[in-house]
Short mmCIF file of N, CA, C and O in Angstrom, two decimals:
data_model
loop_
_atom_site.label_atom_id
_atom_site.label_comp_id
_atom_site.label_asym_id
_atom_site.label_seq_id
_atom_site.Cartn_x
_atom_site.Cartn_y
_atom_site.Cartn_z
N UNK T 15 24.43 22.84 13.19
CA UNK T 15 23.25 22.06 12.84
C UNK T 15 23.63 20.97 11.85
O UNK T 15 24.32 21.21 10.87
N UNK T 16 23.18 19.77 12.10
CA UNK T 16 23.44 18.66 11.20
C UNK T 16 22.37 18.65 10.13
O UNK T 16 21.17 18.68 10.42
N UNK T 17 22.78 18.63 8.87
CA UNK T 17 21.86 18.71 7.74
C UNK T 17 21.64 17.34 7.13
O UNK T 17 21.74 17.16 5.92
N UNK T 18 21.37 16.34 7.99
CA UNK T 18 21.10 14.99 7.49
C UNK T 18 20.40 14.18 8.58
O UNK T 18 20.50 14.49 9.76
N UNK T 19 19.70 13.15 8.14
CA UNK T 19 19.01 12.26 9.07
C UNK T 19 19.98 11.22 9.59
O UNK T 19 20.87 10.76 8.86
N UNK T 20 19.82 10.83 10.82
CA UNK T 20 20.69 9.85 11.45
C UNK T 20 20.48 8.46 10.83
O UNK T 20 19.37 7.91 10.89
N UNK T 21 21.51 7.90 10.26
CA UNK T 21 21.47 6.59 9.61
C UNK T 21 21.05 5.48 10.57
O UNK T 21 20.51 4.45 10.17
N UNK T 22 21.24 5.69 11.87
CA UNK T 22 20.89 4.68 12.87
C UNK T 22 19.40 4.34 12.83
O UNK T 22 19.02 3.21 13.15
N UNK T 23 18.55 5.26 12.41
CA UNK T 23 17.12 4.99 12.31
C UNK T 23 16.89 3.84 11.32
O UNK T 23 16.14 2.91 11.60
N UNK T 24 17.55 3.89 10.17
CA UNK T 24 17.43 2.83 9.17
C UNK T 24 18.02 1.53 9.68
O UNK T 24 17.44 0.45 9.49
N UNK T 25 19.16 1.62 10.33
CA UNK T 25 19.79 0.40 10.88
C UNK T 25 18.89 -0.25 11.93
O UNK T 25 18.71 -1.47 11.92
N UNK T 26 18.31 0.56 12.80
CA UNK T 26 17.41 0.02 13.83
C UNK T 26 16.16 -0.58 13.20
O UNK T 26 15.66 -1.62 13.65
N UNK T 27 15.63 0.06 12.17
CA UNK T 27 14.45 -0.45 11.46
C UNK T 27 14.74 -1.82 10.85
O UNK T 27 13.98 -2.77 11.03
N UNK T 28 15.86 -1.94 10.17
CA UNK T 28 16.23 -3.22 9.54
C UNK T 28 16.49 -4.30 10.58
O UNK T 28 16.10 -5.46 10.39
N UNK T 29 17.13 -3.94 11.68
CA UNK T 29 17.40 -4.92 12.74
C UNK T 29 16.08 -5.44 13.32
O UNK T 29 15.90 -6.65 13.48
N UNK T 30 15.15 -4.54 13.60
CA UNK T 30 13.85 -4.94 14.16
C UNK T 30 13.07 -5.76 13.15
O UNK T 30 12.41 -6.74 13.51
N UNK T 31 13.15 -5.40 11.88
CA UNK T 31 12.47 -6.14 10.80
C UNK T 31 12.97 -7.59 10.77
O UNK T 31 12.19 -8.53 10.79
N UNK T 32 14.28 -7.75 10.75
CA UNK T 32 14.86 -9.10 10.67
C UNK T 32 14.61 -9.92 11.93
O UNK T 32 14.50 -11.14 11.88
N UNK T 33 14.48 -9.24 13.08
CA UNK T 33 14.24 -9.93 14.35
C UNK T 33 12.75 -10.15 14.62
O UNK T 33 12.40 -10.74 15.64
N UNK T 34 11.91 -9.65 13.71
CA UNK T 34 10.45 -9.72 13.90
C UNK T 34 10.06 -9.05 15.22
O UNK T 34 9.16 -9.51 15.92
N UNK T 35 10.72 -7.94 15.50
CA UNK T 35 10.51 -7.18 16.73
C UNK T 35 9.50 -6.06 16.43
O UNK T 35 9.87 -4.95 16.09
N UNK T 36 8.22 -6.41 16.55
CA UNK T 36 7.15 -5.47 16.17
C UNK T 36 7.17 -4.22 17.05
O UNK T 36 6.97 -3.11 16.55
N UNK T 37 7.43 -4.39 18.33
CA UNK T 37 7.49 -3.23 19.23
C UNK T 37 8.70 -2.36 18.89
O UNK T 37 8.63 -1.13 19.00
N UNK T 38 9.79 -2.99 18.51
CA UNK T 38 10.96 -2.24 18.08
C UNK T 38 10.68 -1.39 16.85
O UNK T 38 11.10 -0.25 16.76
N UNK T 39 9.94 -1.97 15.89
CA UNK T 39 9.55 -1.20 14.71
C UNK T 39 8.64 -0.05 15.12
O UNK T 39 8.84 1.10 14.71
N UNK T 40 7.62 -0.35 15.94
CA UNK T 40 6.67 0.69 16.38
C UNK T 40 7.38 1.85 17.05
O UNK T 40 6.98 3.00 16.89
N UNK T 41 8.44 1.56 17.80
CA UNK T 41 9.16 2.63 18.51
C UNK T 41 9.84 3.61 17.56
O UNK T 41 10.20 4.71 17.97
N UNK T 42 9.98 3.22 16.31
CA UNK T 42 10.63 4.08 15.30
C UNK T 42 9.62 4.85 14.46
O UNK T 42 10.00 5.70 13.65
N UNK T 43 8.33 4.54 14.62
CA UNK T 43 7.29 5.09 13.76
C UNK T 43 6.54 6.24 14.42
O UNK T 43 6.22 6.19 15.61
N UNK T 44 6.21 7.22 13.61
CA UNK T 44 5.32 8.30 14.02
C UNK T 44 3.90 7.74 14.06
O UNK T 44 3.56 6.84 13.28
N UNK T 45 3.05 8.24 14.94
CA UNK T 45 1.67 7.75 15.06
C UNK T 45 0.90 7.88 13.75
O UNK T 45 0.00 7.08 13.46
N UNK T 46 1.23 8.87 12.92
CA UNK T 46 0.53 9.10 11.65
C UNK T 46 1.25 8.50 10.45
O UNK T 46 1.08 8.96 9.32
N UNK T 47 2.02 7.44 10.67
CA UNK T 47 2.79 6.79 9.61
C UNK T 47 1.90 6.35 8.45
O UNK T 47 0.78 5.88 8.66
N UNK T 48 2.42 6.51 7.23
CA UNK T 48 1.79 5.98 6.02
C UNK T 48 2.87 5.27 5.22
O UNK T 48 3.99 5.77 5.10
N UNK T 49 2.51 4.10 4.64
CA UNK T 49 3.45 3.32 3.82
C UNK T 49 2.78 3.02 2.50
O UNK T 49 1.76 2.33 2.45
N UNK T 50 3.36 3.54 1.41
CA UNK T 50 2.83 3.27 0.07
C UNK T 50 3.65 2.19 -0.60
O UNK T 50 4.87 2.12 -0.44
N UNK T 51 2.94 1.32 -1.35
CA UNK T 51 3.58 0.25 -2.09
C UNK T 51 2.77 0.06 -3.37
O UNK T 51 1.55 -0.10 -3.30
N UNK T 52 3.40 0.10 -4.55
CA UNK T 52 2.65 0.09 -5.80
C UNK T 52 2.02 -1.26 -6.13
O UNK T 52 2.35 -2.28 -5.52
N UNK T 53 1.14 -1.23 -7.12
CA UNK T 53 0.57 -2.46 -7.66
C UNK T 53 -0.78 -2.81 -7.07
O UNK T 53 -1.42 -2.02 -6.38
N UNK T 54 -1.17 -4.06 -7.37
CA UNK T 54 -2.47 -4.57 -6.96
C UNK T 54 -2.32 -5.91 -6.24
O UNK T 54 -3.19 -6.76 -6.32
N UNK T 55 -1.22 -6.09 -5.55
CA UNK T 55 -1.01 -7.32 -4.79
C UNK T 55 -1.60 -7.20 -3.39
O UNK T 55 -2.08 -6.14 -2.99
N UNK T 56 -1.54 -8.28 -2.65
CA UNK T 56 -2.06 -8.33 -1.29
C UNK T 56 -1.38 -7.29 -0.39
O UNK T 56 -1.98 -6.79 0.57
N UNK T 57 -0.15 -6.92 -0.69
CA UNK T 57 0.59 -5.98 0.15
C UNK T 57 0.62 -4.57 -0.44
O UNK T 57 1.27 -3.68 0.10
N UNK T 58 -0.10 -4.34 -1.55
CA UNK T 58 -0.09 -3.04 -2.24
C UNK T 58 -1.02 -2.03 -1.59
O UNK T 58 -1.87 -2.38 -0.78
N UNK T 59 -0.84 -0.77 -1.98
CA UNK T 59 -1.70 0.30 -1.51
C UNK T 59 -1.02 1.11 -0.43
O UNK T 59 0.20 1.09 -0.28
N UNK T 60 -1.84 1.83 0.33
CA UNK T 60 -1.33 2.66 1.42
C UNK T 60 -1.75 2.07 2.75
O UNK T 60 -2.94 1.90 3.02
N UNK T 61 -0.77 1.74 3.56
CA UNK T 61 -1.01 1.29 4.93
C UNK T 61 -0.93 2.53 5.81
O UNK T 61 0.07 3.25 5.78
N UNK T 62 -1.97 2.79 6.58
CA UNK T 62 -2.02 3.98 7.42
C UNK T 62 -2.08 3.59 8.89
O UNK T 62 -2.95 2.83 9.29
N UNK T 63 -1.14 4.11 9.67
CA UNK T 63 -1.09 3.84 11.10
C UNK T 63 -0.12 2.71 11.42
O UNK T 63 0.22 1.89 10.57
N UNK T 64 0.32 2.69 12.67
CA UNK T 64 1.32 1.71 13.11
C UNK T 64 0.84 0.28 12.92
O UNK T 64 1.60 -0.58 12.46
N UNK T 65 -0.40 0.00 13.29
CA UNK T 65 -0.90 -1.37 13.20
C UNK T 65 -0.92 -1.86 11.76
O UNK T 65 -0.57 -3.01 11.48
N UNK T 66 -1.32 -0.99 10.82
CA UNK T 66 -1.36 -1.37 9.41
C UNK T 66 0.05 -1.61 8.87
O UNK T 66 0.28 -2.51 8.06
N UNK T 67 1.00 -0.79 9.31
CA UNK T 67 2.40 -0.97 8.88
C UNK T 67 2.94 -2.30 9.42
O UNK T 67 3.60 -3.05 8.69
N UNK T 68 2.65 -2.61 10.67
CA UNK T 68 3.11 -3.88 11.24
C UNK T 68 2.44 -5.04 10.52
O UNK T 68 3.09 -6.05 10.22
N UNK T 69 1.16 -4.94 10.21
CA UNK T 69 0.45 -6.01 9.50
C UNK T 69 1.07 -6.24 8.12
O UNK T 69 1.27 -7.39 7.71
N UNK T 70 1.40 -5.17 7.40
CA UNK T 70 2.05 -5.32 6.10
C UNK T 70 3.40 -6.01 6.27
O UNK T 70 3.75 -6.90 5.49
N UNK T 71 4.15 -5.59 7.25
CA UNK T 71 5.46 -6.20 7.50
C UNK T 71 5.32 -7.70 7.77
O UNK T 71 6.06 -8.52 7.23
N UNK T 72 4.33 -8.06 8.57
CA UNK T 72 4.08 -9.47 8.87
C UNK T 72 3.70 -10.25 7.61
O UNK T 72 4.12 -11.39 7.42
N UNK T 73 2.91 -9.63 6.72
CA UNK T 73 2.53 -10.29 5.47
C UNK T 73 3.74 -10.52 4.57
O UNK T 73 3.86 -11.56 3.92
N UNK T 74 4.64 -9.56 4.52
CA UNK T 74 5.84 -9.70 3.70
C UNK T 74 6.72 -10.83 4.27
O UNK T 74 7.13 -11.73 3.54
N UNK T 75 6.96 -10.79 5.56
CA UNK T 75 7.78 -11.83 6.19
C UNK T 75 7.09 -13.19 6.08
O UNK T 75 7.73 -14.21 5.81
N UNK T 76 5.77 -13.20 6.27
CA UNK T 76 5.01 -14.44 6.17
C UNK T 76 5.05 -15.06 4.79
O UNK T 76 4.85 -16.27 4.64
N UNK T 77 5.35 -14.25 3.78
CA UNK T 77 5.51 -14.74 2.42
C UNK T 77 6.87 -15.37 2.18
O UNK T 77 7.18 -15.76 1.05
N UNK T 78 7.69 -15.47 3.22
CA UNK T 78 9.00 -16.09 3.09
C UNK T 78 10.04 -15.21 2.45
O UNK T 78 11.08 -15.69 1.99
N UNK T 79 9.81 -13.91 2.41
CA UNK T 79 10.73 -12.98 1.75
C UNK T 79 12.02 -12.84 2.53
O UNK T 79 12.01 -12.62 3.74
N UNK T 80 13.12 -12.97 1.82
CA UNK T 80 14.46 -12.73 2.37
C UNK T 80 14.94 -11.39 1.82
O UNK T 80 14.91 -11.17 0.60
N UNK T 81 15.35 -10.51 2.71
CA UNK T 81 15.74 -9.16 2.32
C UNK T 81 17.24 -8.99 2.49
O UNK T 81 17.79 -9.29 3.56
N UNK T 82 17.87 -8.50 1.43
CA UNK T 82 19.31 -8.22 1.45
C UNK T 82 19.52 -6.72 1.29
O UNK T 82 18.98 -6.12 0.36
N UNK T 83 20.28 -6.13 2.17
CA UNK T 83 20.59 -4.71 2.10
C UNK T 83 21.78 -4.47 1.18
O UNK T 83 22.83 -5.09 1.34
N UNK T 84 21.59 -3.58 0.21
CA UNK T 84 22.72 -3.14 -0.62
C UNK T 84 23.37 -1.90 0.01
O UNK T 84 24.57 -1.88 0.25
N UNK T 85 22.54 -0.87 0.26
CA UNK T 85 23.06 0.40 0.78
C UNK T 85 21.99 1.11 1.58
O UNK T 85 20.80 0.95 1.31
N UNK T 86 22.43 1.95 2.51
CA UNK T 86 21.58 2.94 3.15
C UNK T 86 22.04 4.29 2.62
O UNK T 86 23.21 4.65 2.76
N UNK T 87 21.12 5.02 2.00
CA UNK T 87 21.42 6.34 1.45
C UNK T 87 20.84 7.39 2.39
O UNK T 87 19.67 7.31 2.79
N UNK T 88 21.64 8.39 2.73
CA UNK T 88 21.27 9.39 3.72
C UNK T 88 20.92 10.70 3.03
O UNK T 88 21.65 11.16 2.14
N UNK T 89 19.80 11.29 3.44
CA UNK T 89 19.38 12.58 2.90
C UNK T 89 19.08 13.57 4.01
O UNK T 89 19.19 13.25 5.20
N UNK T 90 18.67 14.75 3.61
CA UNK T 90 18.37 15.80 4.57
C UNK T 90 17.09 15.50 5.36
O UNK T 90 17.02 15.80 6.55
N UNK T 91 16.10 14.88 4.71
CA UNK T 91 14.81 14.63 5.35
C UNK T 91 14.46 13.16 5.47
O UNK T 91 13.33 12.83 5.84
N UNK T 92 15.39 12.30 5.12
CA UNK T 92 15.06 10.88 5.20
C UNK T 92 16.22 10.00 4.79
O UNK T 92 17.34 10.45 4.58
N UNK T 93 15.87 8.73 4.65
CA UNK T 93 16.84 7.69 4.31
C UNK T 93 16.24 6.79 3.25
O UNK T 93 15.02 6.59 3.22
N UNK T 94 17.09 6.25 2.39
CA UNK T 94 16.62 5.29 1.39
C UNK T 94 17.37 3.99 1.59
O UNK T 94 18.61 3.98 1.69
N UNK T 95 16.61 2.90 1.64
CA UNK T 95 17.18 1.56 1.74
C UNK T 95 17.19 0.96 0.34
O UNK T 95 16.14 0.81 -0.27
N UNK T 96 18.36 0.65 -0.17
CA UNK T 96 18.50 -0.05 -1.44
C UNK T 96 18.56 -1.54 -1.10
O UNK T 96 19.50 -1.99 -0.43
N UNK T 97 17.54 -2.30 -1.56
CA UNK T 97 17.35 -3.68 -1.11
C UNK T 97 17.13 -4.63 -2.28
O UNK T 97 16.78 -4.22 -3.38
N UNK T 98 17.28 -5.92 -1.97
CA UNK T 98 16.88 -6.99 -2.87
C UNK T 98 16.02 -7.95 -2.06
O UNK T 98 16.41 -8.36 -0.97
N UNK T 99 14.82 -8.26 -2.60
CA UNK T 99 13.93 -9.22 -1.96
C UNK T 99 13.83 -10.47 -2.83
O UNK T 99 13.64 -10.36 -4.05
N UNK T 100 13.97 -11.63 -2.19
CA UNK T 100 13.81 -12.90 -2.91
C UNK T 100 12.94 -13.84 -2.09
O UNK T 100 12.93 -13.77 -0.85
N UNK T 101 12.22 -14.69 -2.80
CA UNK T 101 11.40 -15.72 -2.15
C UNK T 101 10.92 -16.70 -3.20
O UNK T 101 10.83 -16.37 -4.39
N UNK T 102 10.61 -17.91 -2.76
CA UNK T 102 9.95 -18.92 -3.60
C UNK T 102 8.82 -19.50 -2.78
O UNK T 102 9.04 -19.98 -1.66
N UNK T 103 7.61 -19.45 -3.32
CA UNK T 103 6.44 -19.97 -2.61
C UNK T 103 6.36 -21.49 -2.76
O UNK T 103 7.02 -22.08 -3.62
N UNK T 104 5.53 -22.10 -1.93
CA UNK T 104 5.35 -23.56 -1.97
C UNK T 104 4.84 -24.03 -3.32
O UNK T 104 5.16 -25.13 -3.76
N UNK T 105 4.08 -23.17 -4.01
CA UNK T 105 3.54 -23.56 -5.33
C UNK T 105 4.43 -23.11 -6.49
O UNK T 105 4.04 -23.18 -7.64
N UNK T 106 5.65 -22.63 -6.18
CA UNK T 106 6.63 -22.34 -7.21
C UNK T 106 6.70 -20.90 -7.69
O UNK T 106 7.52 -20.58 -8.56
N UNK T 107 5.87 -20.01 -7.16
CA UNK T 107 5.98 -18.59 -7.56
C UNK T 107 7.30 -18.03 -7.05
O UNK T 107 7.75 -18.36 -5.96
N UNK T 108 7.91 -17.18 -7.88
CA UNK T 108 9.23 -16.62 -7.58
C UNK T 108 9.12 -15.11 -7.37
O UNK T 108 8.41 -14.43 -8.11
N UNK T 109 9.86 -14.62 -6.40
CA UNK T 109 10.02 -13.19 -6.19
C UNK T 109 11.51 -12.91 -6.18
O UNK T 109 12.26 -13.54 -5.43
N UNK T 110 11.95 -12.01 -7.04
CA UNK T 110 13.35 -11.59 -7.09
C UNK T 110 13.36 -10.18 -7.64
O UNK T 110 13.29 -9.97 -8.84
N UNK T 111 13.39 -9.21 -6.74
CA UNK T 111 13.24 -7.82 -7.17
C UNK T 111 14.19 -6.90 -6.41
O UNK T 111 14.54 -7.16 -5.27
N UNK T 112 14.56 -5.85 -7.09
CA UNK T 112 15.30 -4.76 -6.47
C UNK T 112 14.26 -3.74 -6.01
O UNK T 112 13.22 -3.57 -6.64
N UNK T 113 14.54 -3.10 -4.90
CA UNK T 113 13.61 -2.08 -4.44
C UNK T 113 14.34 -0.99 -3.68
O UNK T 113 15.45 -1.19 -3.17
N UNK T 114 13.69 0.16 -3.67
CA UNK T 114 14.14 1.28 -2.85
C UNK T 114 13.01 1.58 -1.89
O UNK T 114 11.87 1.77 -2.30
N UNK T 115 13.33 1.59 -0.62
CA UNK T 115 12.36 1.94 0.40
C UNK T 115 12.82 3.26 1.01
O UNK T 115 13.89 3.33 1.60
N UNK T 116 12.00 4.30 0.80
CA UNK T 116 12.33 5.65 1.23
C UNK T 116 11.64 5.92 2.56
O UNK T 116 10.41 5.83 2.65
N UNK T 117 12.43 6.24 3.56
CA UNK T 117 11.91 6.55 4.89
C UNK T 117 11.98 8.06 5.10
O UNK T 117 13.08 8.63 5.14
N UNK T 118 10.82 8.71 5.19
CA UNK T 118 10.80 10.13 5.50
C UNK T 118 10.74 10.27 7.02
O UNK T 118 9.91 9.62 7.68
N UNK T 119 11.64 11.08 7.57
CA UNK T 119 11.81 11.18 9.02
C UNK T 119 11.49 12.59 9.48
O UNK T 119 11.92 13.57 8.87
N UNK T 120 10.70 12.68 10.57
CA UNK T 120 10.39 13.96 11.19
C UNK T 120 10.56 13.81 12.70
O UNK T 120 10.02 12.87 13.29
N UNK T 121 11.34 14.68 13.30
CA UNK T 121 11.58 14.64 14.74
C UNK T 121 12.06 13.27 15.21
O UNK T 121 11.64 12.78 16.26
N UNK T 122 12.90 12.63 14.40
CA UNK T 122 13.51 11.36 14.79
C UNK T 122 12.63 10.14 14.60
O UNK T 122 13.04 9.04 14.95
N UNK T 123 11.43 10.31 14.03
CA UNK T 123 10.52 9.18 13.79
C UNK T 123 10.18 9.07 12.31
O UNK T 123 10.09 10.08 11.61
N UNK T 124 9.94 7.85 11.86
CA UNK T 124 9.56 7.62 10.46
C UNK T 124 8.10 7.99 10.31
O UNK T 124 7.23 7.38 10.94
N UNK T 125 7.82 8.98 9.47
CA UNK T 125 6.44 9.45 9.27
C UNK T 125 5.86 8.93 7.97
O UNK T 125 4.64 8.87 7.79
N UNK T 126 6.74 8.52 7.03
CA UNK T 126 6.25 8.02 5.75
C UNK T 126 7.26 7.02 5.19
O UNK T 126 8.47 7.21 5.33
N UNK T 127 6.73 5.97 4.58
CA UNK T 127 7.55 4.99 3.88
C UNK T 127 6.99 4.87 2.47
O UNK T 127 5.78 4.67 2.30
N UNK T 128 7.83 5.04 1.48
CA UNK T 128 7.44 4.85 0.08
C UNK T 128 8.35 3.78 -0.50
O UNK T 128 9.57 3.90 -0.46
N UNK T 129 7.74 2.72 -1.04
CA UNK T 129 8.51 1.63 -1.63
C UNK T 129 8.40 1.69 -3.14
O UNK T 129 7.29 1.84 -3.68
N UNK T 130 9.53 1.57 -3.82
CA UNK T 130 9.62 1.56 -5.28
C UNK T 130 10.19 0.21 -5.70
O UNK T 130 11.23 -0.21 -5.18
N UNK T 131 9.51 -0.46 -6.64
CA UNK T 131 9.87 -1.83 -7.04
C UNK T 131 10.41 -1.87 -8.46
O UNK T 131 9.95 -1.14 -9.33
N UNK T 132 11.33 -2.80 -8.71
CA UNK T 132 11.86 -2.99 -10.06
C UNK T 132 10.92 -3.82 -10.92
O UNK T 132 11.00 -3.76 -12.15
N UNK T 133 10.04 -4.61 -10.29
CA UNK T 133 9.17 -5.51 -11.06
C UNK T 133 7.83 -5.66 -10.34
O UNK T 133 7.60 -6.62 -9.60
N UNK T 134 6.94 -4.68 -10.56
CA UNK T 134 5.63 -4.68 -9.90
C UNK T 134 4.82 -5.92 -10.28
O UNK T 134 4.24 -6.56 -9.41
N UNK T 135 4.76 -6.33 -11.58
CA UNK T 135 3.98 -7.53 -11.91
C UNK T 135 4.46 -8.79 -11.19
O UNK T 135 3.65 -9.64 -10.80
N UNK T 136 5.76 -8.92 -10.96
CA UNK T 136 6.28 -10.09 -10.24
C UNK T 136 5.78 -10.07 -8.80
O UNK T 136 5.36 -11.10 -8.26
N UNK T 137 5.82 -8.90 -8.15
CA UNK T 137 5.32 -8.79 -6.79
C UNK T 137 3.82 -9.09 -6.74
O UNK T 137 3.35 -9.81 -5.85
N UNK T 138 3.05 -8.59 -7.71
CA UNK T 138 1.61 -8.83 -7.74
C UNK T 138 1.31 -10.33 -7.87
O UNK T 138 0.41 -10.85 -7.22
N UNK T 139 2.07 -11.01 -8.70
CA UNK T 139 1.87 -12.44 -8.88
C UNK T 139 2.25 -13.20 -7.61
O UNK T 139 1.53 -14.11 -7.17
N UNK T 140 3.36 -12.81 -6.99
CA UNK T 140 3.81 -13.50 -5.79
C UNK T 140 2.84 -13.25 -4.64
O UNK T 140 2.50 -14.18 -3.89
N UNK T 141 2.42 -12.03 -4.48
CA UNK T 141 1.48 -11.67 -3.39
C UNK T 141 0.07 -11.47 -3.97
O UNK T 141 -0.59 -10.48 -3.70
N UNK T 142 -0.39 -12.42 -4.77
CA UNK T 142 -1.71 -12.30 -5.39
C UNK T 142 -2.80 -12.35 -4.33
O UNK T 142 -2.67 -13.02 -3.31
N UNK T 143 -3.87 -11.63 -4.61
CA UNK T 143 -5.01 -11.55 -3.67
C UNK T 143 -5.82 -12.82 -3.70
O UNK T 143 -5.92 -13.51 -4.67
#
């Protein structure tokens, strides 16, 4: 028995994210997916269901965010993406944050995503409501 989650799930998720392949992302998600993101920005809170997760992803990408992968960390029940997000809005707002995105996996599908940010106020300002 393998006591770890397959890293390919994270690699496929990141590939689909960068390619804006919404169906590719959906194919990796459990129907009951939930994605938590801290703060009070436009992208904050809990996104529940595939459509809400895709909508959040589109909002992040639509904000001009460039994502750089540092590491994929493998665990028994999930994977953690160590990332850096950067962006500059047309009106000069800056986003430059480190984050950990934790993917909880059940039966080969992502059932939960929890995002942890290094600078919640910066994200709130960049993605202000």
